[in-house]
Coordinates of N, CA, C and O in Angstrom, one line a residue:
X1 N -8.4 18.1 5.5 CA -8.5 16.7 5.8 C -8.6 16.5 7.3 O -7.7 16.9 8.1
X2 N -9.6 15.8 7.6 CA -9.6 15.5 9.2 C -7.9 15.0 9.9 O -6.9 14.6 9.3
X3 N -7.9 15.1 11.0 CA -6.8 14.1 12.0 C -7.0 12.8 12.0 O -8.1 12.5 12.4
X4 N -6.1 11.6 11.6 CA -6.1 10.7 11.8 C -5.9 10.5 13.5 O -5.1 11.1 14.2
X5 N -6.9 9.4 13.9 CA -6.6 9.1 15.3 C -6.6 7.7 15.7 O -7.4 6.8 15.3
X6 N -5.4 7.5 16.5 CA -5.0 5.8 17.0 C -6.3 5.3 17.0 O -7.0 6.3 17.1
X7 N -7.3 4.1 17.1 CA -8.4 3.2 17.2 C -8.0 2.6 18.5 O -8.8 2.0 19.2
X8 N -6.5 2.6 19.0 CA -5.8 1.8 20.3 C -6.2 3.0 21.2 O -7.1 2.8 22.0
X9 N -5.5 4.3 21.1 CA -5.6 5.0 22.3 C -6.3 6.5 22.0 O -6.5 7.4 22.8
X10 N -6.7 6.2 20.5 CA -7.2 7.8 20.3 C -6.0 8.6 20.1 O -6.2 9.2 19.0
X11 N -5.3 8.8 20.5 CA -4.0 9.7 20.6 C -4.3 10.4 18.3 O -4.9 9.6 17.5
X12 N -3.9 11.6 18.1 CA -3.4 11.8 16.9 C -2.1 11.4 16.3 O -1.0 11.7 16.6
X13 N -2.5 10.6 15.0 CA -1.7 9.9 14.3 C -0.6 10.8 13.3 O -1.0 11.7 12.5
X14 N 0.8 10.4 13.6 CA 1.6 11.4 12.7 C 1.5 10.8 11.2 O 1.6 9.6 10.9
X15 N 1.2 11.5 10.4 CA 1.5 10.5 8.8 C 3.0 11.0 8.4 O 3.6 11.9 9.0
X16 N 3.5 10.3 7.4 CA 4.2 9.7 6.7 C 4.7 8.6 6.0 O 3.9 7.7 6.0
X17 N 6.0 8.2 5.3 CA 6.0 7.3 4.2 C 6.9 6.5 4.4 O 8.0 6.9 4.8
X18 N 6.6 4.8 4.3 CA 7.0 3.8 4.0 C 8.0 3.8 2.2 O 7.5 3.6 1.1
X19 N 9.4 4.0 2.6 CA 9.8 3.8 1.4 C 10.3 2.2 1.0 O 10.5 1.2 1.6
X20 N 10.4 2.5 -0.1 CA 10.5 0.9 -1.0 C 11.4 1.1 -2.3 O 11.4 2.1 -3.0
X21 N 12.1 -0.2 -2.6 CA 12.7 0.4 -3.7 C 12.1 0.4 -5.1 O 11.2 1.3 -5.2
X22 N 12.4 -0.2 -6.1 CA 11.3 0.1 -7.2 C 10.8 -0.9 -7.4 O 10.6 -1.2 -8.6
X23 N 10.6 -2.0 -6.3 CA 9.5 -2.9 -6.4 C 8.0 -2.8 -6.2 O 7.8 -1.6 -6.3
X24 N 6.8 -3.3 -6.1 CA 5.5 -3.1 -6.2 C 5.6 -3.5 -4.5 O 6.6 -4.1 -4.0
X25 N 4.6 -3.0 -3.7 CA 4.4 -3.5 -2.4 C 2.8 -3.8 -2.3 O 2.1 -2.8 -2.2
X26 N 2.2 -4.8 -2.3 CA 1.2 -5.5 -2.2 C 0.8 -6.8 -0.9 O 1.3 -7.9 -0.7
X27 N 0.1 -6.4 -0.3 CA -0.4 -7.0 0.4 C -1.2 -8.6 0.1 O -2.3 -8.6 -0.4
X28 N -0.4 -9.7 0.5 CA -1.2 -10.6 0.1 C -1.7 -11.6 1.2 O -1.0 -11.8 2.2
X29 N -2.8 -12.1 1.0 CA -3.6 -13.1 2.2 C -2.3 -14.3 2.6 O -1.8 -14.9 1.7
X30 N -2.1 -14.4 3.7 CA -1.7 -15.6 4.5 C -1.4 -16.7 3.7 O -0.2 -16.8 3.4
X31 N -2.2 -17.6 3.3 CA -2.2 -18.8 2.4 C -2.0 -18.6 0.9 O -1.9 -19.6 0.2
X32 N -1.9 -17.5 0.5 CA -2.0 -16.9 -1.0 C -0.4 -16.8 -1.3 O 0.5 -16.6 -0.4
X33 N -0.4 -17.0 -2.7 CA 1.3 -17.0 -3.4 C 1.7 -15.7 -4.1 O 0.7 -15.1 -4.5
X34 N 2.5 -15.2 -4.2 CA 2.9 -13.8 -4.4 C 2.6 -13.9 -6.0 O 3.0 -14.9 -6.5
X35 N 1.9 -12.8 -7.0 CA 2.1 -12.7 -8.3 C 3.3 -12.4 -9.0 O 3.8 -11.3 -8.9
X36 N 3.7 -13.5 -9.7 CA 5.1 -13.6 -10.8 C 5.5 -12.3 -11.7 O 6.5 -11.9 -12.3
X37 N 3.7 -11.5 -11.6 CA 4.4 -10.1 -12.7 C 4.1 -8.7 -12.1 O 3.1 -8.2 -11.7
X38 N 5.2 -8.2 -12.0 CA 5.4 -6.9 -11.6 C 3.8 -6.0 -12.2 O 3.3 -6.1 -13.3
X39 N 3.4 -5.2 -11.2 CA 2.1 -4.3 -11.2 C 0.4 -5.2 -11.8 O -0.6 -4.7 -12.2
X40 N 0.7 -6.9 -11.6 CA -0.7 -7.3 -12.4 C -0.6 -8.3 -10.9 O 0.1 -9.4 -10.9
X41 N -1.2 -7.9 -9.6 CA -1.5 -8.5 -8.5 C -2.6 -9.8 -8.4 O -3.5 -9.6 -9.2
X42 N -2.6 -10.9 -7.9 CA -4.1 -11.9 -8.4 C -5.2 -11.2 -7.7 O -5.0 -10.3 -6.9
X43 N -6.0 -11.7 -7.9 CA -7.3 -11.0 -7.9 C -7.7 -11.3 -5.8 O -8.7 -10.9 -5.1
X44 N -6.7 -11.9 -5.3 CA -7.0 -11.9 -3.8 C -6.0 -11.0 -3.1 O -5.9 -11.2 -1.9
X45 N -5.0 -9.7 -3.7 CA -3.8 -9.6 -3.7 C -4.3 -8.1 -3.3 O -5.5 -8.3 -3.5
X46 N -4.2 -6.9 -2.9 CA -4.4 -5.8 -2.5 C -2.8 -4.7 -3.2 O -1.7 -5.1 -3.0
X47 N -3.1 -3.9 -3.6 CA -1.8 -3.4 -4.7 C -1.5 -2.2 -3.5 O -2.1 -1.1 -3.7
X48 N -0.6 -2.2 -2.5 CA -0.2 -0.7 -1.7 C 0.6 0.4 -2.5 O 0.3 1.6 -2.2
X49 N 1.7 0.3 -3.4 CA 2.5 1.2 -4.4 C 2.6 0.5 -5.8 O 3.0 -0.7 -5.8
X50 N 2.3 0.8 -6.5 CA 3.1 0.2 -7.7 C 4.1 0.6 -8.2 O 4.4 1.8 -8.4
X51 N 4.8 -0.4 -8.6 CA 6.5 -0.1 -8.7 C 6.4 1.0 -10.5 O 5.7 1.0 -11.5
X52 N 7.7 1.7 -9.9 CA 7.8 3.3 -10.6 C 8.8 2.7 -11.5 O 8.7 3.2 -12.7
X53 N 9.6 1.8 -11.5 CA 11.0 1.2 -11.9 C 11.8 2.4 -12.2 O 12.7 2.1 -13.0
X54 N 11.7 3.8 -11.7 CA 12.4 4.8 -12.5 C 13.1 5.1 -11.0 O 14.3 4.9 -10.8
X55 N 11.9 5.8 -9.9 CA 12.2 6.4 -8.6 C 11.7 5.0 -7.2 O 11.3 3.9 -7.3
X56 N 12.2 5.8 -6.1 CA 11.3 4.5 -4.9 C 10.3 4.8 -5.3 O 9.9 5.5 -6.2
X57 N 9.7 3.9 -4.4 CA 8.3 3.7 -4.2 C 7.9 4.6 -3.1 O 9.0 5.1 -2.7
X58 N 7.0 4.9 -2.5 CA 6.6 5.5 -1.3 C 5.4 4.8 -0.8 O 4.8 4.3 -1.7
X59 N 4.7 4.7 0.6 CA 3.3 4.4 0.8 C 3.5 5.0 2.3 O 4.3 5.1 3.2
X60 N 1.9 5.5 1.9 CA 1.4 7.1 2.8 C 1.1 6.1 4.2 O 0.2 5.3 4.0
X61 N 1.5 6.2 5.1 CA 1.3 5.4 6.1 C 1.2 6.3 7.9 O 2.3 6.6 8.4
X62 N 0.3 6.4 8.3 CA 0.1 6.8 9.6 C 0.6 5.8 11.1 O 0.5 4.6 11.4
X63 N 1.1 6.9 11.7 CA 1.8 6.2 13.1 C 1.5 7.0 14.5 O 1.5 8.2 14.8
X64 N 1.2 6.0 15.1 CA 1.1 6.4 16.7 C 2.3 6.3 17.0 O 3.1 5.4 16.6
X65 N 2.5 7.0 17.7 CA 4.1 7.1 18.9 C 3.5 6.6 19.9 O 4.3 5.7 20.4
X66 N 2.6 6.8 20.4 CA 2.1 5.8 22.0 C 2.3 4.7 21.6 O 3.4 4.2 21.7
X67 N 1.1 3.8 20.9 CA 0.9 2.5 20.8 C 1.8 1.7 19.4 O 1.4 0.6 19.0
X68 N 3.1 2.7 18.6 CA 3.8 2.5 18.0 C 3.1 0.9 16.8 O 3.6 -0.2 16.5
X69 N 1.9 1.7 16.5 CA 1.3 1.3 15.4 C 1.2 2.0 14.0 O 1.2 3.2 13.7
X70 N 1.2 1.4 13.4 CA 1.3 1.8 11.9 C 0.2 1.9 11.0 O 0.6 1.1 10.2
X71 N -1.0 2.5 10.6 CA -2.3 2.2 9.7 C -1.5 3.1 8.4 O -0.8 4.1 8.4
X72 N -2.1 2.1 7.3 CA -2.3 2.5 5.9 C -3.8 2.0 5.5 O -4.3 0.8 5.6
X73 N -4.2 3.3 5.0 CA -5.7 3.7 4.8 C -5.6 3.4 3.2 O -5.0 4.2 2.5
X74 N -6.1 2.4 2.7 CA -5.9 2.0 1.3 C -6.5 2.9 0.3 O -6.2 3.0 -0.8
X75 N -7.9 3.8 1.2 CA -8.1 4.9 0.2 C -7.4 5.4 -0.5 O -7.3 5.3 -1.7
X76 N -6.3 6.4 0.4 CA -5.1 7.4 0.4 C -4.6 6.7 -0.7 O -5.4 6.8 -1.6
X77 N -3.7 6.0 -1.0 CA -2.5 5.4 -1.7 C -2.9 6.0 -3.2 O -4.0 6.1 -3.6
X78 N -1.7 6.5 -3.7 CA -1.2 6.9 -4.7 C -1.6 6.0 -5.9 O -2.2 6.5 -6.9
X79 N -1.2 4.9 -6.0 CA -1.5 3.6 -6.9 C -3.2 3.0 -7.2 O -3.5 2.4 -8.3
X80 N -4.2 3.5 -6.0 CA -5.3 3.6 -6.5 C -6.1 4.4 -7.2 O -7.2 4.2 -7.5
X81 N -5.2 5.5 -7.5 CA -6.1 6.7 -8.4 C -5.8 6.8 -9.9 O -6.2 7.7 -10.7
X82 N -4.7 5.2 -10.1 CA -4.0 5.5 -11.2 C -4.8 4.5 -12.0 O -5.8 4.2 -11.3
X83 N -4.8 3.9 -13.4 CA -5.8 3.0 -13.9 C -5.3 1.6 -13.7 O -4.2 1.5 -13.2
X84 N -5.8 0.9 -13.9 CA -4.8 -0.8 -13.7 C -4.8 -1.4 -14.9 O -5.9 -1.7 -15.4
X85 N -3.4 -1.6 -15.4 CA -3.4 -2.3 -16.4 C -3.7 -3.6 -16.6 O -3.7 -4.5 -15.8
X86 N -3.9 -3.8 -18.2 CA -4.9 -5.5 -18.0 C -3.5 -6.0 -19.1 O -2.8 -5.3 -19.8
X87 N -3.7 -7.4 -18.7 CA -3.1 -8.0 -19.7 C -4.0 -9.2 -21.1 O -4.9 -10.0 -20.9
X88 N -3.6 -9.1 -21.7 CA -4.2 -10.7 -22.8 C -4.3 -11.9 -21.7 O -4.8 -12.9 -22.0
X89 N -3.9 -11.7 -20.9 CA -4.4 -13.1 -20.3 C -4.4 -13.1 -18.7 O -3.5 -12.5 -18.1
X90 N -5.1 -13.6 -18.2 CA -5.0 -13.9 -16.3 C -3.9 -14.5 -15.9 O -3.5 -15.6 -16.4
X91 N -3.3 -13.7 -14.6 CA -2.8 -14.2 -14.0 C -3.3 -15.0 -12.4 O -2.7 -14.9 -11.4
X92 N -4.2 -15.6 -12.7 CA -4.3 -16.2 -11.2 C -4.1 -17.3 -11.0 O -4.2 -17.7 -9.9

């Protein structure tokens, strides 16, 4: 796998993990309301771990020590390679 590199100073990015407890960590837009059900995100909602309810959570997250920035590469994440469950009905 290539070197991740700062976009601020270039410098090589150390990876490692954002831990969490066994909640879901999801990214949601500014003006948007958080979803009421554990692992079913609304459709404006970006899913970074989904909650394990057994172990933490983890998310694979890269850092500059120069410009003490943080990137998570949404490819990477563990939670996207997994399938997404649907439910009988929408949550949005």
């Amino acid at each position: 796998m290539a070197k991740k590199r700062c976009p601020y100073c270039s410098q090589e990015m150390e990876p490692g993990y954002i831990y969490n407890g066994k909640d879901d960590i999801v990214w949601t837009p500014k003006d948007s309301d958080p979803s009421g059900f554990i692992n079913f995100p609304h459709k404006d909602q970006v899913m970074l771990s989904r909650s394990l309810r057994i172990r933490t959570n983890k998310l694979k997250v890269y850092r500059c020590p120069r410009c003490k920035v943080q990137i998570i590469f949404e490819n990477e994440l563990e939670g996207n390679k997994k399938k997404r469950l649907t439910l009988p009905f929408t949550c949005e």
